[in-house]
PDB file of C-alpha atoms in Angstrom:
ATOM      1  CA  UNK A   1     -42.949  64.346  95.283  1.00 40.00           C
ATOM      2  CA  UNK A   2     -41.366  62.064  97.893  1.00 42.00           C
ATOM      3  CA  UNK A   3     -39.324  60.510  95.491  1.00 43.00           C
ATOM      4  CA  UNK A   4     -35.810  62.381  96.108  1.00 45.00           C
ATOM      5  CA  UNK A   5     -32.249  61.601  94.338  1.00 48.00           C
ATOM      6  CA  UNK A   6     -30.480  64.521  94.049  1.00 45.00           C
ATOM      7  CA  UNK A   7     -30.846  68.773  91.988  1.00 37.00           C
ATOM      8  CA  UNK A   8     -29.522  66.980  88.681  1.00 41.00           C
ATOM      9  CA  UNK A   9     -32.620  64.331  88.237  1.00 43.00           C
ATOM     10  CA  UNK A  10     -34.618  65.739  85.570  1.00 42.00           C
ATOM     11  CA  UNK A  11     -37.817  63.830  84.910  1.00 44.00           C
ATOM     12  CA  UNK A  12     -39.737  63.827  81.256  1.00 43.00           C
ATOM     13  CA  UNK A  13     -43.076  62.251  83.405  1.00 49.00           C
ATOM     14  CA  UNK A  14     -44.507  62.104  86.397  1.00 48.00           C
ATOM     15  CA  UNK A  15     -47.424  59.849  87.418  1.00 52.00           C
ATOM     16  CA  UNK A  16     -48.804  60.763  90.655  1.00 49.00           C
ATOM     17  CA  UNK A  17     -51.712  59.864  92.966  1.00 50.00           C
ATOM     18  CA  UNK A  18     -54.684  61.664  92.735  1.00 51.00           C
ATOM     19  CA  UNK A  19     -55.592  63.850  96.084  1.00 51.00           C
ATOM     20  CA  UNK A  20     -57.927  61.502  98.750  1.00 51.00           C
ATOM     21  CA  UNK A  21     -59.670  62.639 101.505  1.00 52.00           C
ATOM     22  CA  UNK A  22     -59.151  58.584 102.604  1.00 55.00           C
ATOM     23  CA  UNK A  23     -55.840  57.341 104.428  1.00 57.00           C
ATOM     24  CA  UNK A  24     -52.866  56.980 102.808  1.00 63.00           C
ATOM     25  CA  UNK A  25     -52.566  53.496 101.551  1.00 69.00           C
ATOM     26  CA  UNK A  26     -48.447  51.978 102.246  1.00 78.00           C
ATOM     27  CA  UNK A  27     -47.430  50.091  99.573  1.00 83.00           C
ATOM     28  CA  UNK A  28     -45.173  47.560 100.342  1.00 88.00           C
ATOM     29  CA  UNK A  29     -41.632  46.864  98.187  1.00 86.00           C
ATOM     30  CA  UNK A  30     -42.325  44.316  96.493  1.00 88.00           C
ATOM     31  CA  UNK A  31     -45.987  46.315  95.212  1.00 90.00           C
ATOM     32  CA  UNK A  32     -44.108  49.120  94.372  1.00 90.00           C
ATOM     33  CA  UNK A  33     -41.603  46.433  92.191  1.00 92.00           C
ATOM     34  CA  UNK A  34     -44.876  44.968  90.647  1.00 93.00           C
ATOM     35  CA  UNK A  35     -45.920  48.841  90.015  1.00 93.00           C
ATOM     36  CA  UNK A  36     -42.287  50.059  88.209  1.00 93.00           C
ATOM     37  CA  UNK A  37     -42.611  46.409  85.905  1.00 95.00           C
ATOM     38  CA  UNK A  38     -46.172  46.645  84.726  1.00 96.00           C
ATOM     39  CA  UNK A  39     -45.294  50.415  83.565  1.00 95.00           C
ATOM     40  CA  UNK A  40     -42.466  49.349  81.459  1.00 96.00           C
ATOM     41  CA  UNK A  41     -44.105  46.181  80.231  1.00 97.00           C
ATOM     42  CA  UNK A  42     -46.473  48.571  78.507  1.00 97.00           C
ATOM     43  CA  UNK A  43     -43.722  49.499  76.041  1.00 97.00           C
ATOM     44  CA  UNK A  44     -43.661  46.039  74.571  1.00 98.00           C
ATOM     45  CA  UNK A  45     -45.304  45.257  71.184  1.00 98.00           C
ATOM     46  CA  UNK A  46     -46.101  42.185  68.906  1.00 98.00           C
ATOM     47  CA  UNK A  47     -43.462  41.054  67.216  1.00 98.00           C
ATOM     48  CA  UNK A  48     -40.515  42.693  69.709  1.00 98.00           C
ATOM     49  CA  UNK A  49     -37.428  40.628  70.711  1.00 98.00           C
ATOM     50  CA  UNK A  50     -37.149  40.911  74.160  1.00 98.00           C
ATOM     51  CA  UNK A  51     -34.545  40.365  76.774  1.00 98.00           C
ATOM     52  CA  UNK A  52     -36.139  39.165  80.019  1.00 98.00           C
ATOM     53  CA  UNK A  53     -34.211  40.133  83.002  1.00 97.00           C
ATOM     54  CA  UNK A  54     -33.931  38.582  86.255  1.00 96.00           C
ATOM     55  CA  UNK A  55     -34.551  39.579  90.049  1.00 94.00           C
ATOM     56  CA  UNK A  56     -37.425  39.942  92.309  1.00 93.00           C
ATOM     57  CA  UNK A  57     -38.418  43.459  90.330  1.00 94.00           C
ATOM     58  CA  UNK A  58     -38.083  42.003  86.389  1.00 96.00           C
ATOM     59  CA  UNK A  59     -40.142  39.159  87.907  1.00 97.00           C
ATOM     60  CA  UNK A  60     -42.841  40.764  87.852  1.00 97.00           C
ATOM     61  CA  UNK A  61     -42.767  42.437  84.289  1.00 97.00           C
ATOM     62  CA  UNK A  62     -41.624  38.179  83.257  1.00 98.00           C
ATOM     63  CA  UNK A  63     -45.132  37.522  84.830  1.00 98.00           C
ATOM     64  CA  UNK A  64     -47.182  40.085  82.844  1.00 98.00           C
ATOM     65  CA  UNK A  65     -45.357  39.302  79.538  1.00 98.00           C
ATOM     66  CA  UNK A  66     -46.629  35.930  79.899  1.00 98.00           C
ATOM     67  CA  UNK A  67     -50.203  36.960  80.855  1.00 98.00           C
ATOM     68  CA  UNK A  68     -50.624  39.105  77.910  1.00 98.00           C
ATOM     69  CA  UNK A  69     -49.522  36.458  76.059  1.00 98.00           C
ATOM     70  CA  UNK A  70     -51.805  34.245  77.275  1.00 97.00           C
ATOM     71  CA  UNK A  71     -54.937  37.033  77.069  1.00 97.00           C
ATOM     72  CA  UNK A  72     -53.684  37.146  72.886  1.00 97.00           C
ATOM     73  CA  UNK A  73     -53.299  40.951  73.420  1.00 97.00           C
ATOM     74  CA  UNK A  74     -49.127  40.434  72.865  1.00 97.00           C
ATOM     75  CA  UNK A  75     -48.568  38.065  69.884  1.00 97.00           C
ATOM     76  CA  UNK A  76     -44.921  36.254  68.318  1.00 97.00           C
ATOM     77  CA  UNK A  77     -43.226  38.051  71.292  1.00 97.00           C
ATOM     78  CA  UNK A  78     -39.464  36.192  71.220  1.00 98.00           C
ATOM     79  CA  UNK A  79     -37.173  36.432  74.850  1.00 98.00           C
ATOM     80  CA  UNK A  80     -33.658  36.015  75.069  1.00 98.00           C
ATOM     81  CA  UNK A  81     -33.506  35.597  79.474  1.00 98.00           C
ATOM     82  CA  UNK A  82     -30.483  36.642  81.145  1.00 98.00           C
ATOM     83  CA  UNK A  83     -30.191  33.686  83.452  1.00 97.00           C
ATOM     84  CA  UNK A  84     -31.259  29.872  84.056  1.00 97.00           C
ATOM     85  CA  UNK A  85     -34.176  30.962  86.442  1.00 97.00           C
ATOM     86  CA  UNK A  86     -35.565  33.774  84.154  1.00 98.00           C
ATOM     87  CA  UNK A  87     -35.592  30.936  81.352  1.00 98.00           C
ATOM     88  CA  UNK A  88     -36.940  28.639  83.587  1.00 98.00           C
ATOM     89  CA  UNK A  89     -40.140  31.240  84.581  1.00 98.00           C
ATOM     90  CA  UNK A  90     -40.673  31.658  81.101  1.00 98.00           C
ATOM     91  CA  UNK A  91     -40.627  28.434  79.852  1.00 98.00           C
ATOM     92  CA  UNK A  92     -43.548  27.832  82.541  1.00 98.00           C
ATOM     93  CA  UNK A  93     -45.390  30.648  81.505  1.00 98.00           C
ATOM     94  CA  UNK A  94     -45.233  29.556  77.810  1.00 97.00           C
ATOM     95  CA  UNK A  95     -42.810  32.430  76.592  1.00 98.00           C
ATOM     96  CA  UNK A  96     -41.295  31.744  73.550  1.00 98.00           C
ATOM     97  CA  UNK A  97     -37.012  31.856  73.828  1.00 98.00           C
ATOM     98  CA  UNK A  98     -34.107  32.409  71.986  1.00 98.00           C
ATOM     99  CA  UNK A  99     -30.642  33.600  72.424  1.00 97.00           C
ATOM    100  CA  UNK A 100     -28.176  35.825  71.446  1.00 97.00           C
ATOM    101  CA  UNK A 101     -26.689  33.660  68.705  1.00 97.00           C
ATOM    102  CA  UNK A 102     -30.027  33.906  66.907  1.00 97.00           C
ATOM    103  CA  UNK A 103     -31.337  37.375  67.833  1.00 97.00           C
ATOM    104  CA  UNK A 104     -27.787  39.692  68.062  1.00 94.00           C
ATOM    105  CA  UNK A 105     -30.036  42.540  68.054  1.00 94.00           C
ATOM    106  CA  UNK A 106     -32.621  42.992  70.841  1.00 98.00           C
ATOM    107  CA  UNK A 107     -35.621  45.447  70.387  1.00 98.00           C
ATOM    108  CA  UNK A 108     -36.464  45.659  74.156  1.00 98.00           C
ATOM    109  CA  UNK A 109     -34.654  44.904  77.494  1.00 98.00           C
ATOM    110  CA  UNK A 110     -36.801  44.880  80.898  1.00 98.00           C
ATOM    111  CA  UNK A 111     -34.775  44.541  84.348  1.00 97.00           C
ATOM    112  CA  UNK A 112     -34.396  45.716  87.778  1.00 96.00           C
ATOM    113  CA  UNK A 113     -31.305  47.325  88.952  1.00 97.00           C
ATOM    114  CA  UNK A 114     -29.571  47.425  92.815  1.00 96.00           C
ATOM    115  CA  UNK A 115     -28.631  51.285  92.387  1.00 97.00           C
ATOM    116  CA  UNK A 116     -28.942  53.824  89.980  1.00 97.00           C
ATOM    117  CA  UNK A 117     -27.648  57.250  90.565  1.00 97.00           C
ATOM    118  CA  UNK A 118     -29.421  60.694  88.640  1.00 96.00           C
ATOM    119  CA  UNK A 119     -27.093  60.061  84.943  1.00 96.00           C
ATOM    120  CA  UNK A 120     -28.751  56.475  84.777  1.00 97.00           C
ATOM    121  CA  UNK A 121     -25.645  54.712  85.507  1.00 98.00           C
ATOM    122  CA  UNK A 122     -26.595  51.176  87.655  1.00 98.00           C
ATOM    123  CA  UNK A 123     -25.225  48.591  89.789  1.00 98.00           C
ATOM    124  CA  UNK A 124     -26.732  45.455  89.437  1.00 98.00           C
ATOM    125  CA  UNK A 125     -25.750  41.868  89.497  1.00 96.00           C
ATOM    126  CA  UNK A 126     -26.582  41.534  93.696  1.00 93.00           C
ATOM    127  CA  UNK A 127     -29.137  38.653  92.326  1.00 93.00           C
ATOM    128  CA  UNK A 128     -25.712  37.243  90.778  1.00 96.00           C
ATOM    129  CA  UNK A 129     -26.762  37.231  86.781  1.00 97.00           C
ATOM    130  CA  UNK A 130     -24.658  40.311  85.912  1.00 98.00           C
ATOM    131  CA  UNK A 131     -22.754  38.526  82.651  1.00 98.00           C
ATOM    132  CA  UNK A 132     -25.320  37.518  80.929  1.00 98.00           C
ATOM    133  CA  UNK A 133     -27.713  40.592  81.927  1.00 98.00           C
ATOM    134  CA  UNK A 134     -24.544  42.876  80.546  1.00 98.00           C
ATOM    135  CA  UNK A 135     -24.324  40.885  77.270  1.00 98.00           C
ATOM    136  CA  UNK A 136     -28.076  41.098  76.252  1.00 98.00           C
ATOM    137  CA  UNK A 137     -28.500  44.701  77.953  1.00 97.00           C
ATOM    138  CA  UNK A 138     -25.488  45.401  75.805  1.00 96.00           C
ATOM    139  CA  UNK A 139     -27.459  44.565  72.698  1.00 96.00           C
ATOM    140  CA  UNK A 140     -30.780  45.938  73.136  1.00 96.00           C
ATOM    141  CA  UNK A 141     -32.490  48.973  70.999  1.00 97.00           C
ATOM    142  CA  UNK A 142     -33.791  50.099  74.454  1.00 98.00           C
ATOM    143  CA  UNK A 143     -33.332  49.207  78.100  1.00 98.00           C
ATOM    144  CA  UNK A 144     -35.845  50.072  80.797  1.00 98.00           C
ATOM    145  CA  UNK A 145     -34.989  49.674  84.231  1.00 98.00           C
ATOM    146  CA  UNK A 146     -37.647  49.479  87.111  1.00 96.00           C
ATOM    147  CA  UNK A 147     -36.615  50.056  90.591  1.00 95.00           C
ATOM    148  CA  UNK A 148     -38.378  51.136  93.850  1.00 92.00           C
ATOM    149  CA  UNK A 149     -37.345  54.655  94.986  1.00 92.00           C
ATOM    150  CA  UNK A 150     -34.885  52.980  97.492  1.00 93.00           C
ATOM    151  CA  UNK A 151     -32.598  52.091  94.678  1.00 95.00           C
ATOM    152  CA  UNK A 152     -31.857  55.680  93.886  1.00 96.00           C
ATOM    153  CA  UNK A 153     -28.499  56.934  94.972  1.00 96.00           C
ATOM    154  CA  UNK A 154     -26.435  60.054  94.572  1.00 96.00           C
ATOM    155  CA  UNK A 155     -23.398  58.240  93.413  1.00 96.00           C
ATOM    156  CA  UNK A 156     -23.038  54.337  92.362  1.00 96.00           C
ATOM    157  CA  UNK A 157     -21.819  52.239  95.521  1.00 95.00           C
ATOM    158  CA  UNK A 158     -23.941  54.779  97.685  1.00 94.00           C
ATOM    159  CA  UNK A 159     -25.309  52.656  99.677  1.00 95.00           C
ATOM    160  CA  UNK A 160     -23.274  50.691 100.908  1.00 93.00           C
ATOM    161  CA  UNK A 161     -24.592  47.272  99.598  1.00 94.00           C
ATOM    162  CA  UNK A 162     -22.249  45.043  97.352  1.00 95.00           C
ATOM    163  CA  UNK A 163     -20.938  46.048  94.373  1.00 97.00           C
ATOM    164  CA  UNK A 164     -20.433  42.667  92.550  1.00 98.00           C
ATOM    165  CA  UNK A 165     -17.522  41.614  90.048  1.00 98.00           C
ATOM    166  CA  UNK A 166     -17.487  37.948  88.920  1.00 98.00           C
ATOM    167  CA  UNK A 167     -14.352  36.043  88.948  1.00 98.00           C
ATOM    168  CA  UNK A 168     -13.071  33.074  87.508  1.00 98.00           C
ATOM    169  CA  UNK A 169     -12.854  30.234  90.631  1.00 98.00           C
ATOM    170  CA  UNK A 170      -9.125  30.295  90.198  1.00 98.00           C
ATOM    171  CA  UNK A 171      -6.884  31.935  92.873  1.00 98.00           C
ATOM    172  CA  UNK A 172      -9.849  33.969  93.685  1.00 98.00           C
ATOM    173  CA  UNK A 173      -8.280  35.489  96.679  1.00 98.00           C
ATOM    174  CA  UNK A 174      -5.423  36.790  94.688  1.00 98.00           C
ATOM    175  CA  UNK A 175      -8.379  38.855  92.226  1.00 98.00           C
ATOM    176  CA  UNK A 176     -10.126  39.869  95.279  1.00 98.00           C
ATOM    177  CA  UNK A 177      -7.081  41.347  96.842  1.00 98.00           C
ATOM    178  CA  UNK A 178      -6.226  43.311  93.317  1.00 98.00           C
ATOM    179  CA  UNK A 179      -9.952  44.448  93.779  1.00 98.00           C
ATOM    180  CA  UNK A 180      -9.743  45.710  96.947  1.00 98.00           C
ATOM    181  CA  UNK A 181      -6.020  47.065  96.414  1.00 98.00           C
ATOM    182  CA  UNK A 182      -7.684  49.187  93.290  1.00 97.00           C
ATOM    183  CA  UNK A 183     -10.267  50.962  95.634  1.00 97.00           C
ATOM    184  CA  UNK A 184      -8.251  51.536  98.862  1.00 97.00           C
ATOM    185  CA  UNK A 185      -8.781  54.891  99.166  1.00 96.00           C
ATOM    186  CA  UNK A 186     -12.949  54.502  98.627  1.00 96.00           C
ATOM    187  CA  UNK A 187     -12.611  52.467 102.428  1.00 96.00           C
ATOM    188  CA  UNK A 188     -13.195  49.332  99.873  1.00 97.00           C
ATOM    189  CA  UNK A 189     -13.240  45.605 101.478  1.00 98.00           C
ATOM    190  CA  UNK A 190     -13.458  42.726  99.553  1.00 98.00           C
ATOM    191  CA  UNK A 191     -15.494  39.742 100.277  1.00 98.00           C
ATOM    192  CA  UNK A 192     -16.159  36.115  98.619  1.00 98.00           C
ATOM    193  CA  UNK A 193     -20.309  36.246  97.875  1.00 98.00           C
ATOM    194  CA  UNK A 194     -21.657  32.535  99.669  1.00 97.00           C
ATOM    195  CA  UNK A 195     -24.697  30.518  99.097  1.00 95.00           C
ATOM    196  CA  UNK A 196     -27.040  29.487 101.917  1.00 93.00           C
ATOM    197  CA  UNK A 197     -24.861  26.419 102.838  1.00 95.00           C
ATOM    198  CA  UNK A 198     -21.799  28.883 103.301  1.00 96.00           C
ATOM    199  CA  UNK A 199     -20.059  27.703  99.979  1.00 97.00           C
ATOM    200  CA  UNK A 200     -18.978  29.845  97.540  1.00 98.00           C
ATOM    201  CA  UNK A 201     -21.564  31.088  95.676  1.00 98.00           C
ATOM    202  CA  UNK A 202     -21.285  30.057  91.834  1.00 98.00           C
ATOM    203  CA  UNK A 203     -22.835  32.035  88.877  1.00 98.00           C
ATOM    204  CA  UNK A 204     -24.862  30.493  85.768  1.00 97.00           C
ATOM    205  CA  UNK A 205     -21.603  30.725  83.849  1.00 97.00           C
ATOM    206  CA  UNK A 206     -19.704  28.264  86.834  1.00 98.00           C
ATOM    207  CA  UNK A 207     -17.616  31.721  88.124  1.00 98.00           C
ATOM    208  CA  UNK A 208     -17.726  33.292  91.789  1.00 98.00           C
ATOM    209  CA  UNK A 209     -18.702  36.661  92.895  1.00 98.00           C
ATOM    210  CA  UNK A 210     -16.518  38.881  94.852  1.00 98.00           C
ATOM    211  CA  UNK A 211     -18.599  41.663  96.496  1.00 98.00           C
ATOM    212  CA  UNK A 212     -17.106  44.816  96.870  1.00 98.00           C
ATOM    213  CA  UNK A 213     -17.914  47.258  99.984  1.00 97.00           C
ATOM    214  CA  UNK A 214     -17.726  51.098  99.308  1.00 96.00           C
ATOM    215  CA  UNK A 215     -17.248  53.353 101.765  1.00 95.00           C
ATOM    216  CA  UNK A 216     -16.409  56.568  99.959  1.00 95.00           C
ATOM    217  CA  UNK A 217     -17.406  57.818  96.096  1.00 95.00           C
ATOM    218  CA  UNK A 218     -14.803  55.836  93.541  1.00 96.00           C
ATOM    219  CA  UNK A 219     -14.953  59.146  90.925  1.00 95.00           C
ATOM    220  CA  UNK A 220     -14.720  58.727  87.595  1.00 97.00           C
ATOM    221  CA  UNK A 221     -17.189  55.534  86.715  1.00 98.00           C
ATOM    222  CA  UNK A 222     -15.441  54.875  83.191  1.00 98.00           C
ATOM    223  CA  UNK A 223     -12.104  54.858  85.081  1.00 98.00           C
ATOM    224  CA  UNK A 224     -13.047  52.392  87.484  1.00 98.00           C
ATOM    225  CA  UNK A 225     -14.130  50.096  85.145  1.00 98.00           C
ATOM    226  CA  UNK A 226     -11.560  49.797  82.986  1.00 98.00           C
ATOM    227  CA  UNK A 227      -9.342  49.288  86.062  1.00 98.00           C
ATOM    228  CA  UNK A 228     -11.721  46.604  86.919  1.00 98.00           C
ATOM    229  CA  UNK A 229     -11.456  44.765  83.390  1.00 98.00           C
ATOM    230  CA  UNK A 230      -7.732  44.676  83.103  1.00 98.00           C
ATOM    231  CA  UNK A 231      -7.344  42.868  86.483  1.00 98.00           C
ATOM    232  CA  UNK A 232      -6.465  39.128  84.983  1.00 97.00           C
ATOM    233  CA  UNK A 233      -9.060  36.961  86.999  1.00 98.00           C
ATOM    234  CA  UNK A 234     -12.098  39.283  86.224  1.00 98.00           C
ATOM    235  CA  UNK A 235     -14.980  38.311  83.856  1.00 98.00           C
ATOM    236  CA  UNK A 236     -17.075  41.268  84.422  1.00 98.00           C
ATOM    237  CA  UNK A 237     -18.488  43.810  86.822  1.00 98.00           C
ATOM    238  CA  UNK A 238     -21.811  45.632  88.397  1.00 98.00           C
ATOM    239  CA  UNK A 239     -21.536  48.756  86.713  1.00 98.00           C
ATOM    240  CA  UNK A 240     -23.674  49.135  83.675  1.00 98.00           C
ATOM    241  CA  UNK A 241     -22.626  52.424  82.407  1.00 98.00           C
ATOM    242  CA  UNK A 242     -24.725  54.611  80.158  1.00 97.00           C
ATOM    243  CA  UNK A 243     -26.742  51.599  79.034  1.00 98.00           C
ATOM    244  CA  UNK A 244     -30.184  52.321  80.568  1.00 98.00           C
ATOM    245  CA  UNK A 245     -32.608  54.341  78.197  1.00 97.00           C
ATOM    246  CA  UNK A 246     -35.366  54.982  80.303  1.00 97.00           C
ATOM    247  CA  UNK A 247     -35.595  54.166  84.039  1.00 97.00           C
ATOM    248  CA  UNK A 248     -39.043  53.815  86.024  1.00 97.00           C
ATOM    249  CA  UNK A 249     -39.213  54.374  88.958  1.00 95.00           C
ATOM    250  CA  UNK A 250     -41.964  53.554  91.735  1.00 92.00           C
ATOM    251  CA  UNK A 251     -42.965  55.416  94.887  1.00 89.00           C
ATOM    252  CA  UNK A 252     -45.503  55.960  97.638  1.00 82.00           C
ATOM    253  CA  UNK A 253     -47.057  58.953  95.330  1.00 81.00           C
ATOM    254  CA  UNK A 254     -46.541  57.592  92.456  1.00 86.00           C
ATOM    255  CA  UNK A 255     -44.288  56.532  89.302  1.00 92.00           C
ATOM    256  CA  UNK A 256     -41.722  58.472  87.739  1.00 94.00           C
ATOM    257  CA  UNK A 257     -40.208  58.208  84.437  1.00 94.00           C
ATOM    258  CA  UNK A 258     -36.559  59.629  83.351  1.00 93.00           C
ATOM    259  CA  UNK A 259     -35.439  58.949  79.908  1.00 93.00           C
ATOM    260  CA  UNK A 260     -31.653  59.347  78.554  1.00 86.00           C
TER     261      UNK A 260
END
């Protein structure tokens, strides 16, 4: 397989290619996105309560929930969306929605994920919804997570992309300092996430994101976190650890499924 992580991924499935005698065909990302979401939408039944995430990857499994709708071959599906422009695609694709004051148990949760390393553990929140993805994720009977193989790390902040914590507006450079202060020895820096227009940018919930640059492994993930939480001026992190049931992921020969 070209799909590579690390001697500890053990995989239940393994959905490859069939041998060609034609030229390799090179998938693109965002096919191999469209590839991981269709798999996992295939897990979803009448009836389920489903959180809908958000991202360029859970996009695509949004999509398909709303075609199958549409075909009548899913029926009184019910989506709680983790963010304004998840609710908005579903509203347009006529997906019913509720939220988690209604539906506090979830049977199904479908989103993408900016790392995950070979125990399942993630970072996401890089598309900045990571609140309200945590609080439904947090909920949910089962969580898939799709990815294209160049999510897959060894360790979470692996490669070198952001690592987002959202922060309360307030004295935001005195949080991100704390932040960076807490990971000094991981090489970490610190930086205010900005919109297009170089402003600060601002989360569904009215908070900023700082992003957080690893340069080294930050051990024990559990540790970290809790660190993380008890800084006053922190709403919430990246990490989502040990929530993920079942990842998919998609590559040039094929999909591969790992389940917890």
């Amino acid at each position: 397989m070209a799909i590579a992580w690390s001697e500890k991924a053990s995989f239940v499935e393994v959905l490859s290619r069939p041998p060609s005698l034609s030229p390799p065909v090179i998938l693109t990302q965002d096919e191999l996105k469209k590839i991981a979401a269709y798999k996992a939408v295939e897990f979803v039944e009448s009836g389920m309560v489903l959180g809908l995430g958000t991202g360029s990857t859970a996009k695509h499994a949004v999509d398909r929930i709303g075609e199958l709708l549409r075909l009548g071959k899913l029926k009184n599906i019910v989506g709680i969306p983790t963010s304004k422009k998840t609710q908005e695609q579903a509203v347009s694709l006529g997906i019913p929605l509720s939220d988690l004051d209604h539906h506090s148990t979830i049977d199904l949760a479908i989103d993408g994920a900016d790392e995950v390393d070979p125990q399942l553990n993630l970072v996401k929140g890089r598309g900045g919804s990571l609140l309200r993805e945590k609080m439904v994720e947090g909920t949910c009977k089962k969580f898939i997570c799709i990815v294209d193989e160049s999510k897959l790390v060894k360790h979470l902040g692996g490669s070198g992309l952001a690592m987002p914590v959202e922060v309360v507006p307030f004295c935001w450079k005195f949080t991100a300092n704390k932040l960076q202060n807490l990971f000094e020895d991981s090489g970490c820096v610190a930086k205010l996430r900005n919109d297009s227009k170089g402003k600060p940018f601002v989360t569904d919930n009215g908070n900023y994101i700082v992003d957080l640059y690893l340069k080294k492994d930050i051990g024990d993930l559990q540790v970290a976190s809790d660190a993380i939480l008890r800084i006053a001026g922190v709403v919430e992190h990246g990490m989502f650890l040990d929530m993920a049931t079942t990842v998919i992921v998609a590559g040039e020969l094929g999909i591969t499924i790992k389940n917890k």
